[in-house]
PDB file of C-alpha atoms and ligand atoms in Angstrom:
ATOM      1  CA  MET A   1       0.389   0.101  -0.320  1.00 74.00           C
ATOM      2  CA  PHE A   2       1.989   3.555  -0.413  1.00 91.00           C
ATOM      3  CA  LEU A   3       2.514   5.882   1.814  1.00 98.00           C
ATOM      4  CA  VAL A   4       0.511   9.499   1.381  1.00 98.00           C
ATOM      5  CA  ARG A   5       0.616  12.539   3.500  1.00 98.00           C
ATOM      6  CA  LEU A   6      -3.090  14.302   3.598  1.00 98.00           C
ATOM      7  CA  ILE A   7      -2.361  17.697   4.703  1.00 98.00           C
ATOM      8  CA  TYR A   8      -5.716  20.582   6.199  1.00 98.00           C
ATOM      9  CA  VAL A   9      -7.084  22.931   7.762  1.00 98.00           C
ATOM     10  CA  SER A  10      -9.933  23.542   9.989  1.00 97.00           C
ATOM     11  CA  GLU A  11     -10.997  25.891  13.068  1.00 96.00           C
ATOM     12  CA  PHE A  12     -11.238  25.650  16.394  1.00 93.00           C
ATOM     13  CA  LYS A  13     -15.035  24.938  17.989  1.00 90.00           C
ATOM     14  CA  THR A  14     -14.835  24.630  21.226  1.00 76.00           C
ATOM     15  CA  ASP A  15     -13.323  26.445  23.445  1.00 75.00           C
ATOM     16  CA  LYS A  16      -9.215  26.307  23.640  1.00 72.00           C
ATOM     17  CA  SER A  17      -9.348  25.649  27.878  1.00 71.00           C
ATOM     18  CA  SER A  18     -11.843  24.013  27.302  1.00 72.00           C
ATOM     19  CA  GLY A  19      -9.229  20.326  27.379  1.00 82.00           C
ATOM     20  CA  GLU A  20     -10.492  19.213  24.693  1.00 85.00           C
ATOM     21  CA  LEU A  21      -7.265  19.561  22.905  1.00 88.00           C
ATOM     22  CA  LYS A  22      -5.500  17.707  25.241  1.00 89.00           C
ATOM     23  CA  ASN A  23      -7.815  14.612  24.906  1.00 91.00           C
ATOM     24  CA  ILE A  24      -7.323  14.660  21.033  1.00 93.00           C
ATOM     25  CA  ILE A  25      -3.753  14.802  20.753  1.00 93.00           C
ATOM     26  CA  GLU A  26      -3.881  11.596  23.935  1.00 94.00           C
ATOM     27  CA  ASN A  27      -6.620   9.630  21.744  1.00 96.00           C
ATOM     28  CA  SER A  28      -4.347  10.559  18.679  1.00 97.00           C
ATOM     29  CA  LYS A  29      -1.568   9.524  20.370  1.00 96.00           C
ATOM     30  CA  LEU A  30      -2.705   5.818  21.081  1.00 97.00           C
ATOM     31  CA  LYS A  31      -4.176   5.244  17.886  1.00 98.00           C
ATOM     32  CA  ASN A  32      -1.692   6.281  15.386  1.00 98.00           C
ATOM     33  CA  LYS A  33       0.422   4.296  17.083  1.00 98.00           C
ATOM     34  CA  GLU A  34      -1.561   1.263  16.197  1.00 98.00           C
ATOM     35  CA  LEU A  35      -2.144   2.283  12.449  1.00 98.00           C
ATOM     36  CA  SER A  36       1.653   3.578  12.147  1.00 98.00           C
ATOM     37  CA  ILE A  37       0.487   6.716  11.760  1.00 98.00           C
ATOM     38  CA  THR A  38       2.832  10.169  11.865  1.00 98.00           C
ATOM     39  CA  GLY A  39       2.321  13.353  11.649  1.00 97.00           C
ATOM     40  CA  ILE A  40       2.056  17.240  13.799  1.00 97.00           C
ATOM     41  CA  LEU A  41      -0.792  19.200  14.797  1.00 96.00           C
ATOM     42  CA  CYS A  42      -0.681  22.468  15.298  1.00 94.00           C
ATOM     43  CA  ALA A  43      -3.511  23.937  17.376  1.00 91.00           C
ATOM     44  CA  ASP A  44      -3.313  27.991  18.659  1.00 87.00           C
ATOM     45  CA  GLY A  45      -6.618  28.125  19.781  1.00 85.00           C
ATOM     46  CA  ASP A  46      -8.141  29.247  16.352  1.00 91.00           C
ATOM     47  CA  TYR A  47      -7.531  26.876  13.630  1.00 94.00           C
ATOM     48  CA  TYR A  48      -5.867  23.494  13.185  1.00 95.00           C
ATOM     49  CA  LEU A  49      -3.220  22.832  10.481  1.00 96.00           C
ATOM     50  CA  GLN A  50      -2.650  19.224  10.698  1.00 98.00           C
ATOM     51  CA  CYS A  51      -0.423  16.460   8.317  1.00 98.00           C
ATOM     52  CA  LEU A  52      -0.845  12.782   8.629  1.00 98.00           C
ATOM     53  CA  GLU A  53       0.981  10.388   6.638  1.00 98.00           C
ATOM     54  CA  GLY A  54       0.753   7.298   6.432  1.00 98.00           C
ATOM     55  CA  ALA A  55      -1.238   3.433   4.790  1.00 98.00           C
ATOM     56  CA  ARG A  56      -2.897   5.500   2.015  1.00 98.00           C
ATOM     57  CA  ASP A  57      -6.232   3.798   3.077  1.00 97.00           C
ATOM     58  CA  VAL A  58      -6.105   4.653   6.612  1.00 98.00           C
ATOM     59  CA  ILE A  59      -5.478   7.892   6.244  1.00 98.00           C
ATOM     60  CA  ASN A  60      -8.703   8.044   4.040  1.00 98.00           C
ATOM     61  CA  SER A  61     -10.687   6.222   6.748  1.00 98.00           C
ATOM     62  CA  LEU A  62      -9.484   8.404   9.502  1.00 98.00           C
ATOM     63  CA  TYR A  63      -9.562  11.751   7.444  1.00 98.00           C
ATOM     64  CA  GLY A  64     -13.055  10.717   7.597  1.00 98.00           C
ATOM     65  CA  LYS A  65     -13.825  10.096  10.490  1.00 98.00           C
ATOM     66  CA  ILE A  66     -12.088  13.761  11.038  1.00 98.00           C
ATOM     67  CA  ILE A  67     -14.425  16.041   9.208  1.00 98.00           C
ATOM     68  CA  SER A  68     -17.279  14.501  10.541  1.00 97.00           C
ATOM     69  CA  ASP A  69     -16.021  14.991  13.970  1.00 96.00           C
ATOM     70  CA  ASP A  70     -18.005  18.135  15.512  1.00 94.00           C
ATOM     71  CA  ARG A  71     -14.982  19.242  17.879  1.00 93.00           C
ATOM     72  CA  HIS A  72     -13.889  21.121  14.927  1.00 95.00           C
ATOM     73  CA  LYS A  73     -15.502  22.718  11.817  1.00 96.00           C
ATOM     74  CA  ASN A  74     -15.133  23.859   8.069  1.00 98.00           C
ATOM     75  CA  VAL A  75     -12.332  21.100   7.418  1.00 98.00           C
ATOM     76  CA  THR A  76     -10.367  22.144   4.751  1.00 98.00           C
ATOM     77  CA  LEU A  77      -7.992  20.110   2.827  1.00 98.00           C
ATOM     78  CA  LEU A  78      -5.278  21.007   2.130  1.00 98.00           C
ATOM     79  CA  GLU A  79      -2.711  18.778   0.745  1.00 98.00           C
ATOM     80  CA  TYR A  80      -3.509  14.766  -0.107  1.00 98.00           C
ATOM     81  CA  THR A  81       0.124  13.159  -2.150  1.00 98.00           C
ATOM     82  CA  GLU A  82       1.355  10.584  -2.052  1.00 98.00           C
ATOM     83  CA  VAL A  83       4.873  10.487  -1.034  1.00 98.00           C
ATOM     84  CA  THR A  84       7.722   7.905  -1.099  1.00 97.00           C
ATOM     85  CA  GLU A  85       8.830   8.573   3.216  1.00 97.00           C
ATOM     86  CA  ARG A  86       7.218  10.018   5.619  1.00 98.00           C
ATOM     87  CA  THR A  87       8.739  13.481   7.452  1.00 97.00           C
ATOM     88  CA  PHE A  88       7.253  13.407  10.902  1.00 97.00           C
ATOM     89  CA  SER A  89       8.265   9.762  11.008  1.00 96.00           C
ATOM     90  CA  ASN A  90       9.195  10.255  15.220  1.00 94.00           C
ATOM     91  CA  TRP A  91       5.948  10.813  16.225  1.00 94.00           C
ATOM     92  CA  TYR A  92       3.028   9.751  15.846  1.00 95.00           C
ATOM     93  CA  MET A  93       1.087  12.715  15.904  1.00 93.00           C
ATOM     94  CA  ASN A  94       3.239  15.526  17.885  1.00 91.00           C
ATOM     95  CA  MET A  95       1.472  19.383  19.337  1.00 89.00           C
ATOM     96  CA  ILE A  96       3.335  22.513  18.520  1.00 89.00           C
ATOM     97  CA  VAL A  97       3.130  24.949  21.573  1.00 77.00           C
ATOM     98  CA  PHE A  98       2.868  28.274  19.864  1.00 82.00           C
ATOM     99  CA  ASN A  99       6.291  30.356  21.162  1.00 82.00           C
ATOM    100  CA  ALA A 100       8.476  32.777  20.477  1.00 83.00           C
ATOM    101  CA  THR A 101      10.593  30.347  17.547  1.00 84.00           C
ATOM    102  CA  THR A 102       6.910  29.698  16.086  1.00 89.00           C
ATOM    103  CA  ASP A 103       6.184  33.567  15.927  1.00 89.00           C
ATOM    104  CA  LYS A 104       8.738  34.467  13.536  1.00 92.00           C
ATOM    105  CA  LEU A 105       8.006  31.348  11.564  1.00 94.00           C
ATOM    106  CA  ILE A 106       4.471  32.147  11.650  1.00 95.00           C
ATOM    107  CA  PHE A 107       5.491  35.142   9.564  1.00 94.00           C
ATOM    108  CA  LYS A 108       8.075  33.175   7.626  1.00 96.00           C
ATOM    109  CA  TYR A 109       5.675  32.069   5.613  1.00 96.00           C
ATOM    110  CA  SER A 110       2.545  34.170   5.882  1.00 95.00           C
ATOM    111  CA  VAL A 111       1.305  37.638   4.018  1.00 93.00           C
ATOM    112  CA  ASP A 112       1.630  39.355   7.822  1.00 93.00           C
ATOM    113  CA  GLU A 113       1.838  38.010  11.965  1.00 92.00           C
ATOM    114  CA  ASN A 114      -0.753  36.436  12.170  1.00 92.00           C
ATOM    115  CA  PHE A 115      -1.513  32.230  12.492  1.00 93.00           C
ATOM    116  CA  ASN A 116      -4.282  31.634   9.608  1.00 95.00           C
ATOM    117  CA  PRO A 117      -3.481  28.097   7.919  1.00 96.00           C
ATOM    118  CA  TYR A 118      -7.071  29.208   5.213  1.00 97.00           C
ATOM    119  CA  LYS A 119      -4.128  31.112   3.599  1.00 96.00           C
ATOM    120  CA  PHE A 120      -0.959  28.633   2.975  1.00 96.00           C
ATOM    121  CA  SER A 121      -1.135  26.713  -0.064  1.00 97.00           C
ATOM    122  CA  ALA A 122      -0.220  22.984   0.234  1.00 97.00           C
ATOM    123  CA  LYS A 123       3.337  23.796  -0.535  1.00 97.00           C
ATOM    124  CA  THR A 124       3.707  26.456   1.678  1.00 97.00           C
ATOM    125  CA  ALA A 125       2.065  24.812   4.919  1.00 98.00           C
ATOM    126  CA  PHE A 126       4.129  21.386   3.981  1.00 98.00           C
ATOM    127  CA  ASN A 127       7.386  23.746   4.602  1.00 98.00           C
ATOM    128  CA  PHE A 128       5.907  25.608   7.465  1.00 97.00           C
ATOM    129  CA  LEU A 129       5.002  22.307   9.110  1.00 96.00           C
ATOM    130  CA  LYS A 130       8.350  21.079   8.702  1.00 96.00           C
ATOM    131  CA  GLU A 131      10.644  23.516   9.391  1.00 95.00           C
ATOM    132  CA  VAL A 132       8.193  24.068  12.919  1.00 93.00           C
ATOM    133  CA  SER A 133       8.664  20.579  13.608  1.00 92.00           C
ATOM    134  CA  LEU A 134      12.784  20.575  14.056  1.00 90.00           C
ATOM    135  CA  GLN A 135      12.247  23.923  16.502  1.00 85.00           C
ATOM    136  CA  ASN A 136      10.375  21.798  18.525  1.00 77.00           C
ATOM    137  CA  ARG A 137      12.553  18.107  18.543  1.00 72.00           C
TER     138      ARG A 137
HETATM  139  C1  FMN B 201      -8.072  19.033  14.907  1.00 82.38           C
HETATM  140  C2  FMN B 201      -8.319  16.828  14.872  1.00 82.38           C
HETATM  141  C3  FMN B 201      -7.720  17.173  15.272  1.00 82.38           C
HETATM  142  C4  FMN B 201      -7.351  14.437  14.782  1.00 82.38           C
HETATM  143  N1  FMN B 201      -6.804  13.810  14.891  1.00 82.38           N
HETATM  144  C5  FMN B 201      -6.506  12.534  15.081  1.00 82.38           C
HETATM  145  C6  FMN B 201      -4.982  12.143  15.127  1.00 82.38           C
HETATM  146  O1  FMN B 201      -4.603  12.395  14.496  1.00 82.38           O
HETATM  147  N2  FMN B 201      -5.364  10.294  15.183  1.00 82.38           N
HETATM  148  C7  FMN B 201      -6.399   9.700  15.290  1.00 82.38           C
HETATM  149  O2  FMN B 201      -6.824   8.686  15.894  1.00 82.38           O
HETATM  150  N3  FMN B 201      -8.151  10.763  16.050  1.00 82.38           N
HETATM  151  C8  FMN B 201      -8.049  11.493  15.438  1.00 82.38           C
HETATM  152  N4  FMN B 201      -8.896  13.218  15.517  1.00 82.38           N
HETATM  153  C9  FMN B 201     -10.197  12.625  16.289  1.00 82.38           C
HETATM  154  C10 FMN B 201     -10.444  11.295  14.690  1.00 82.38           C
HETATM  155  O3  FMN B 201     -11.594  12.634  14.755  1.00 82.38           O
HETATM  156  C11 FMN B 201     -11.880  10.931  15.679  1.00 82.38           C
HETATM  157  O4  FMN B 201     -12.837  10.999  16.754  1.00 82.38           O
HETATM  158  C12 FMN B 201     -10.841   9.756  16.612  1.00 82.38           C
HETATM  159  O5  FMN B 201     -10.328   8.504  15.397  1.00 82.38           O
HETATM  160  C13 FMN B 201     -12.308   8.374  17.017  1.00 82.38           C
HETATM  161  O6  FMN B 201     -12.896   7.877  15.887  1.00 82.38           O
HETATM  162  P1  FMN B 201     -13.567   6.613  16.776  1.00 82.38           P
HETATM  163  O7  FMN B 201     -13.535   6.008  17.837  1.00 82.38           O
HETATM  164  O8  FMN B 201     -14.868   6.525  15.411  1.00 82.38           O
HETATM  165  O9  FMN B 201     -12.436   5.202  16.054  1.00 82.38           O
HETATM  166  C14 FMN B 201      -8.857  14.516  15.696  1.00 82.38           C
HETATM  167  C15 FMN B 201     -10.159  14.806  15.805  1.00 82.38           C
HETATM  168  C16 FMN B 201      -9.572  16.372  15.965  1.00 82.38           C
HETATM  169  C17 FMN B 201     -10.912  18.012  16.219  1.00 82.38           C
END
């Protein structure tokens, strides 16, 4: 089965202090490990930007669940592509915490200082996530 990479963006529906984010990330780490899914999740309180890597059928099935998850809304696909290797193979799911370094990267990849991944192209999103993950190793 092919390896694929999927990147999507969505909007928070629950308050960021609700503890829901912690649940999402903890469950994702466990479930992704079982399914050999790797990736990264950026969540700033307004938006999610997530990259998922794994077998095509597994990623398709997870994305189906994610789309209908009512903890977020306006799920928008940025990239779906076959890949020859994983980029985030060290993490079943790496949650990125925003800090001063991340802020600099947001500006590097955006038209202004605000994190709005709906304005990212697929390539920008991927490059941003790659660089952010290197800062959070
Ligand atoms: C922003 C966001 C990211 C998510 N990421 C994952 C993930 O990486 N892996 C995962 O198994 N579920 C993830 N989920 C949860 C799924 O939508 C779904 O609830 C979960 O796969 C459990 O589905 P099931 O009980 O039908 O198996 C995420 C949910 C949200 C809102």
